[in-house]
Amino acid sequence: MLNNNFLAYTNKYQLFTSNDSVIVATSGGIDSVVLCHLMYQCKFLFHIAHCNFSLRGADSEADEAFVEQLAEDFGVPFHSISFDTKAISKTWRMSIQETARKLRYDWLETIRVAHHCQVVATAHHLNDSLETVLYNFTKGCGIRGLHGILPQTGYVVRPLLFATKAEITEFADLHDLEFRLDVSNTFDKYNRNKIRHHVVPVLQQINPNLEKTSARTIENLKEVEELYLWSIQHIQKKIFKQEQETLVVDIETLRAYPAPKSVLYESVKDLGFNADQIHQLLERTTFHSGLQFQSATHELLIDRGQFRIKPIVSANEESLFIPLAVGEFQLGQDRLVFSNISAVPIAFSKDKYVAYLTLIHLFFP
């Protein structure tokens, strides 16, 4: 049954075909192990990729060995990498969870490109999507935060999103599958675990079919989001105009439309402005010329009844022509050195003046 639903979901969202090669991100836990078995049973072409975050001592090493054996059993290519996640998180000044996530997805994309695979598949399921919605709602979010986890984001696909945790567990039991257990999933120190262990069970008492009901609600919210974005774009075309590098909109015209805060926020959020700034701005009853709001890269100026949004120009700003991805270039008193590396390093440099970039995302000159 799960096999048929897996194929139907994959086809519905056109996640990959039998001719595609897929990188399956595999931790060794029940979800990713079931995903690997479904890929194998449905005769898809896939590689297995495992990140060792070095966070659980001997258990981390055992996880990697287990996943490597899994790949050998299936007869598929195996890729692995180890990170000193705690050290990197301190250097990046990010939480360990955020650091691990970034390391994981950056490396998976590198592996995907290097081995000419079409997509990376992760084992997120319907319960994960429900927990994401509840978590975002609790923190506060816009409409995007309520659509849950999407079937595809860029080159990352999630072919198990149709399945509940119970269905995945049933499949593993039916096929007597072995998998690794991560005890950190039982700890309440992570907010998502609190939702999983304490919030969802209460909601299931109200609605025993919670996961499937939430799936329908999430589908409805996706359609609402599509309508929302279409409406925003329709209004933008009518009332915004571009004057060279400056985006201009008449304040009273904007305020005459429904949801002016949403219209303005969606128009300037990619320029670094946040929802709180837009809320403060449009809560004003008077708009005096000269008032400014700034993001890291742009300024929003009130000028004679208009919002005018333009880039912040530094007096010392310099341009540098970089023709190729390899070489040394002088920028004022500083020197930029570009070089190619053939493989992802085991540990990234801790030097704050060293950056690693994915070459295929750069365009020269």
Coordinates of C-alpha atoms in Angstrom, one line a residue:
M1 CA 0.0 0.0 0.0
L2 CA 2.8 2.5 1.0
N3 CA 4.6 1.6 -2.3
N4 CA 1.6 2.6 -4.4
N5 CA 1.0 5.8 -2.5
F6 CA 4.7 6.6 -2.8
L7 CA 4.6 6.2 -6.6
A8 CA 1.3 8.2 -6.8
Y9 CA 2.7 11.1 -4.7
T10 CA 6.0 11.1 -6.7
N11 CA 4.1 11.2 -10.0
K12 CA 1.5 13.8 -8.8
Y13 CA 4.2 16.4 -7.9
Q14 CA 6.7 15.2 -10.6
L15 CA 9.5 14.8 -8.0
F16 CA 11.6 12.5 -10.1
T17 CA 11.2 9.7 -12.7
S18 CA 12.7 6.3 -13.3
N19 CA 15.4 7.9 -15.5
D20 CA 16.5 10.3 -12.8
S21 CA 19.3 9.8 -10.3
V22 CA 18.4 10.8 -6.8
I23 CA 20.6 11.5 -3.7
V24 CA 18.8 10.1 -0.7
A25 CA 19.8 11.9 2.5
T26 CA 20.0 9.0 5.0
S27 CA 20.6 9.4 8.7
G28 CA 20.0 5.7 9.5
G29 CA 16.7 6.5 11.3
I30 CA 13.4 4.8 10.6
D31 CA 12.2 7.5 8.2
S32 CA 15.2 7.6 5.9
V33 CA 15.6 3.8 6.0
V34 CA 12.0 3.3 4.8
L35 CA 12.6 5.9 2.1
C36 CA 15.6 3.9 0.8
H37 CA 13.6 0.7 0.8
L38 CA 10.8 2.4 -1.1
M39 CA 13.3 3.7 -3.7
Y40 CA 14.8 0.3 -4.1
Q41 CA 11.4 -1.6 -4.3
C42 CA 10.1 0.9 -6.8
K43 CA 13.3 0.5 -8.9
F44 CA 14.4 4.1 -8.8
L45 CA 18.1 5.0 -9.3
F46 CA 19.6 6.5 -6.2
H47 CA 22.7 7.2 -4.2
I48 CA 22.8 7.1 -0.4
A49 CA 24.4 10.1 1.4
H50 CA 25.1 10.4 5.1
C51 CA 26.3 13.3 7.2
N52 CA 28.2 12.5 10.4
F53 CA 27.8 15.6 12.6
S54 CA 30.0 14.1 15.4
L55 CA 27.5 15.0 18.1
R56 CA 26.8 11.6 19.6
G57 CA 30.3 10.1 20.0
A58 CA 30.4 6.4 19.2
D59 CA 26.7 6.4 18.2
S60 CA 27.6 8.8 15.4
E61 CA 30.2 6.5 14.1
A62 CA 27.8 3.5 14.4
D63 CA 25.2 5.4 12.5
E64 CA 27.6 6.0 9.6
A65 CA 28.7 2.4 9.5
F66 CA 25.1 1.3 9.5
V67 CA 24.2 3.5 6.6
E68 CA 27.3 2.5 4.6
Q69 CA 26.2 -1.2 5.1
L70 CA 22.7 -0.2 3.9
A71 CA 24.1 1.2 0.7
E72 CA 26.2 -1.9 0.2
D73 CA 23.1 -4.1 0.7
F74 CA 21.2 -2.2 -2.0
G75 CA 24.3 -2.0 -4.2
V76 CA 24.1 1.7 -4.6
P77 CA 26.8 4.4 -4.3
F78 CA 27.5 5.7 -0.8
H79 CA 28.8 9.1 0.2
S80 CA 29.6 10.4 3.6
I81 CA 31.2 13.3 5.3
S82 CA 32.1 14.2 9.0
F83 CA 31.8 17.6 10.5
D84 CA 33.0 19.1 13.8
T85 CA 29.6 20.6 14.2
K86 CA 30.1 22.1 17.6
A87 CA 33.3 23.9 16.6
I88 CA 31.7 25.2 13.4
S89 CA 28.6 26.4 15.2
K90 CA 30.8 28.5 17.5
T91 CA 32.7 30.0 14.5
W92 CA 29.4 30.7 12.6
R93 CA 27.7 31.9 15.8
M94 CA 24.7 29.8 15.0
S95 CA 22.8 27.1 17.0
I96 CA 24.0 23.5 16.6
Q97 CA 20.7 22.6 14.8
E98 CA 21.0 25.5 12.4
T99 CA 24.6 24.7 11.7
A100 CA 24.0 21.1 11.1
R101 CA 21.1 21.9 8.7
K102 CA 23.3 24.3 6.7
L103 CA 26.2 21.9 6.6
R104 CA 23.9 19.1 5.5
Y105 CA 22.1 20.9 2.7
D106 CA 25.2 22.6 1.3
W107 CA 27.1 19.3 1.2
L108 CA 24.1 17.4 -0.3
E109 CA 23.9 20.0 -3.1
T110 CA 27.7 19.6 -3.7
I111 CA 27.3 15.8 -4.0
R112 CA 24.2 16.2 -6.2
V113 CA 26.1 18.4 -8.7
A114 CA 29.3 16.3 -8.5
H115 CA 27.5 13.1 -9.4
H116 CA 25.1 14.6 -11.9
C117 CA 22.0 13.7 -10.0
Q118 CA 18.7 15.5 -10.6
V119 CA 17.4 15.9 -7.0
V120 CA 18.1 15.3 -3.3
A121 CA 15.4 13.4 -1.5
T122 CA 14.8 13.8 2.3
A123 CA 12.5 11.7 4.5
H124 CA 10.2 14.4 5.9
H125 CA 6.7 13.0 6.4
L126 CA 3.2 14.3 7.2
N127 CA 3.8 14.5 10.9
D128 CA 6.9 16.7 10.3
S129 CA 4.7 19.0 8.2
L130 CA 2.0 19.3 10.9
E131 CA 4.7 20.0 13.6
T132 CA 6.1 22.7 11.3
V133 CA 2.8 24.4 11.0
L134 CA 2.1 24.3 14.7
Y135 CA 5.6 25.6 15.5
N136 CA 5.4 28.5 13.0
F137 CA 1.9 29.4 14.3
T138 CA 3.2 29.4 17.8
K139 CA 6.1 31.7 17.0
G140 CA 4.1 33.9 14.8
C141 CA 4.1 33.8 11.0
G142 CA 2.6 34.9 7.8
I143 CA 0.6 32.8 5.4
R144 CA 3.8 31.1 4.1
G145 CA 4.4 29.6 7.6
L146 CA 1.0 27.8 7.5
H147 CA 1.5 25.8 4.3
G148 CA 3.8 23.3 6.1
I149 CA 6.7 21.6 4.3
L150 CA 6.5 21.7 0.5
P151 CA 6.9 18.6 -1.7
Q152 CA 9.8 20.3 -3.5
T153 CA 12.1 23.3 -2.8
G154 CA 14.6 23.8 -5.5
Y155 CA 16.5 20.6 -6.0
V156 CA 15.3 19.1 -2.7
V157 CA 12.3 16.8 -2.9
R158 CA 10.3 15.2 -0.1
P159 CA 8.5 12.1 -1.4
L160 CA 7.3 10.8 2.0
L161 CA 5.2 13.9 2.8
F162 CA 2.0 11.9 2.1
A163 CA 2.8 9.3 4.8
T164 CA 2.1 9.5 8.6
K165 CA 4.7 8.4 11.1
A166 CA 2.4 5.5 12.0
E167 CA 2.3 4.4 8.3
I168 CA 6.1 4.5 8.1
T169 CA 6.4 2.5 11.3
E170 CA 3.9 0.0 10.1
F171 CA 5.9 -0.5 6.9
A172 CA 9.1 -0.9 8.8
D173 CA 7.5 -3.5 11.1
L174 CA 5.9 -5.4 8.1
H175 CA 9.3 -5.7 6.4
D176 CA 11.2 -6.3 9.6
L177 CA 13.6 -3.4 8.8
E178 CA 16.5 -2.5 11.0
F179 CA 17.3 1.2 11.7
R180 CA 19.1 3.4 14.2
L181 CA 17.6 5.2 17.1
D182 CA 18.5 8.8 18.0
V183 CA 17.8 9.3 21.7
S184 CA 17.9 13.1 21.2
N185 CA 14.5 12.8 19.6
T186 CA 13.1 11.9 23.0
F187 CA 14.4 15.0 24.7
D188 CA 12.1 17.9 25.4
K189 CA 14.8 20.6 25.2
Y190 CA 14.0 21.0 21.5
N191 CA 10.8 22.9 20.7
R192 CA 9.8 20.6 18.0
N193 CA 10.0 17.6 20.4
K194 CA 7.8 19.5 22.8
I195 CA 5.2 19.9 20.1
R196 CA 5.6 16.2 19.1
H197 CA 5.4 14.8 22.6
H198 CA 2.9 17.1 24.3
V199 CA 0.9 19.2 21.8
V200 CA 0.1 16.7 19.0
P201 CA -1.2 13.9 21.4
V202 CA -3.7 16.3 22.9
L203 CA -4.9 17.4 19.5
Q204 CA -5.2 13.7 18.5
Q205 CA -7.6 13.2 21.4
I206 CA -9.8 15.8 19.8
N207 CA -9.4 14.5 16.3
P208 CA -7.9 10.9 16.0
N209 CA -7.5 11.5 12.2
L210 CA -5.4 14.7 12.9
E211 CA -2.6 14.1 10.4
K212 CA -4.9 13.4 7.4
T213 CA -7.2 16.3 8.3
S214 CA -4.2 18.6 8.6
A215 CA -3.0 17.4 5.2
R216 CA -6.3 18.6 3.6
T217 CA -6.1 21.9 5.5
I218 CA -2.5 22.4 4.4
E219 CA -3.5 21.8 0.7
N220 CA -6.3 24.5 1.2
L221 CA -3.8 26.9 2.7
K222 CA -1.4 26.4 -0.3
E223 CA -4.2 27.5 -2.6
V224 CA -5.0 30.5 -0.4
E225 CA -1.3 31.4 -0.6
E226 CA -1.3 31.2 -4.4
L227 CA -4.3 33.5 -4.5
Y228 CA -2.7 35.8 -2.0
L229 CA 0.5 36.1 -4.1
W230 CA -1.4 36.5 -7.3
S231 CA -3.4 39.4 -5.8
I232 CA -0.2 41.1 -4.5
Q233 CA 1.4 40.9 -7.9
H234 CA -1.8 42.2 -9.5
I235 CA -1.8 45.2 -7.2
Q236 CA 2.0 45.8 -7.6
K237 CA 1.6 46.1 -11.3
K238 CA -1.1 48.7 -10.9
I239 CA 0.4 51.0 -8.3
F240 CA 4.2 50.6 -8.1
K241 CA 6.5 52.2 -10.6
Q242 CA 10.3 52.0 -11.1
E243 CA 12.3 55.2 -11.5
Q244 CA 15.8 53.9 -12.4
E245 CA 16.9 52.2 -9.1
T246 CA 14.1 53.7 -7.0
L247 CA 10.8 51.9 -6.4
V248 CA 7.9 54.4 -5.9
V249 CA 4.4 54.1 -4.7
D250 CA 1.8 56.7 -3.7
I251 CA 0.9 56.3 -0.1
E252 CA -2.8 57.1 -0.3
T253 CA -3.3 54.9 -3.3
L254 CA -1.6 52.0 -1.4
R255 CA -3.7 52.6 1.7
A256 CA -6.9 52.5 -0.4
Y257 CA -6.3 48.8 -1.3
P258 CA -7.2 45.9 1.1
A259 CA -4.3 44.7 3.3
P260 CA -1.8 47.5 2.4
K261 CA 0.7 46.2 5.0
S262 CA 0.8 42.9 3.2
V263 CA 1.1 44.6 -0.2
L264 CA 4.0 46.8 0.9
Y265 CA 5.7 44.0 2.9
E266 CA 5.7 41.6 0.0
S267 CA 7.1 44.3 -2.2
V268 CA 10.1 45.2 0.0
K269 CA 10.8 42.1 2.1
D270 CA 13.5 40.9 -0.4
L271 CA 15.2 44.3 0.1
G272 CA 15.8 43.5 3.8
F273 CA 12.8 45.2 5.4
N274 CA 10.9 43.2 8.0
A275 CA 7.2 43.0 8.9
D276 CA 7.6 45.0 12.1
Q277 CA 9.0 48.0 10.2
I278 CA 6.1 47.9 7.7
H279 CA 3.6 47.6 10.5
Q280 CA 5.1 50.6 12.3
L281 CA 5.2 52.6 9.1
L282 CA 1.6 52.0 8.1
E283 CA 0.2 52.4 11.6
R284 CA 1.2 56.1 11.3
T285 CA -1.6 58.6 10.8
T286 CA 0.6 61.3 9.2
F287 CA 3.5 60.9 6.8
H288 CA 5.9 63.8 6.9
S289 CA 8.4 64.1 4.1
G290 CA 12.0 63.2 5.2
L291 CA 11.1 60.3 7.5
Q292 CA 13.3 57.3 6.7
F293 CA 13.3 53.5 7.4
Q294 CA 16.4 51.5 6.6
S295 CA 17.3 47.9 6.0
A296 CA 20.9 46.7 5.7
T297 CA 20.9 47.5 1.9
H298 CA 18.0 49.9 1.2
E299 CA 16.3 53.0 2.5
L300 CA 12.6 53.7 2.4
L301 CA 12.0 57.5 2.3
I302 CA 8.7 59.4 2.6
D303 CA 8.7 62.2 0.1
R304 CA 5.7 64.3 -0.8
G305 CA 3.1 61.6 -0.3
Q306 CA 5.2 58.8 -1.7
F307 CA 7.2 55.9 -0.4
R308 CA 10.5 55.8 -2.3
I309 CA 12.7 52.8 -1.8
K310 CA 16.2 52.8 -3.2
P311 CA 19.6 51.2 -2.5
I312 CA 21.9 52.7 0.1
V313 CA 25.0 53.9 -1.7
S314 CA 28.3 54.1 0.2
A315 CA 30.5 57.0 -0.5
N316 CA 33.5 54.6 -0.5
E317 CA 31.9 52.0 -2.7
E318 CA 34.2 50.5 -5.3
S319 CA 33.5 48.2 -8.3
L320 CA 35.8 45.3 -9.1
F321 CA 35.7 43.4 -12.5
I322 CA 36.4 39.7 -11.8
P323 CA 36.7 37.9 -15.2
L324 CA 37.5 34.3 -13.9
A325 CA 37.1 32.1 -10.9
V326 CA 40.8 31.8 -10.3
G327 CA 43.3 34.6 -9.6
E328 CA 44.3 37.5 -7.4
F329 CA 42.5 40.8 -7.5
Q330 CA 43.2 44.1 -5.7
L331 CA 40.3 45.9 -4.0
G332 CA 41.6 49.2 -2.5
Q333 CA 44.0 48.2 0.2
D334 CA 42.7 44.6 0.2
R335 CA 43.5 41.6 -1.9
L336 CA 41.0 39.0 -3.1
V337 CA 42.3 35.5 -3.9
F338 CA 40.1 33.0 -5.8
S339 CA 41.0 29.3 -6.1
N340 CA 39.2 26.1 -7.1
I341 CA 39.0 23.1 -4.8
S342 CA 38.1 19.7 -6.1
A343 CA 36.4 18.3 -3.1
V344 CA 34.5 19.5 0.0
P345 CA 37.1 19.8 2.9
I346 CA 36.6 17.6 5.9
A347 CA 36.6 20.7 8.1
F348 CA 36.0 24.2 6.9
S349 CA 38.6 26.9 7.6
K350 CA 37.9 28.9 10.8
D351 CA 39.5 31.9 9.2
K352 CA 36.9 34.7 9.0
Y353 CA 38.5 35.9 5.8
V354 CA 37.9 32.6 4.0
A355 CA 34.6 31.8 2.2
Y356 CA 33.5 28.7 0.4
L357 CA 31.3 29.2 -2.7
T358 CA 29.6 26.8 -5.0
L359 CA 31.1 27.5 -8.4
I360 CA 28.0 26.7 -10.5
H361 CA 26.1 29.5 -8.7
L362 CA 28.7 32.1 -9.8
F363 CA 28.6 33.8 -13.2
F364 CA 31.6 35.5 -14.7
P365 CA 32.6 38.2 -15.4

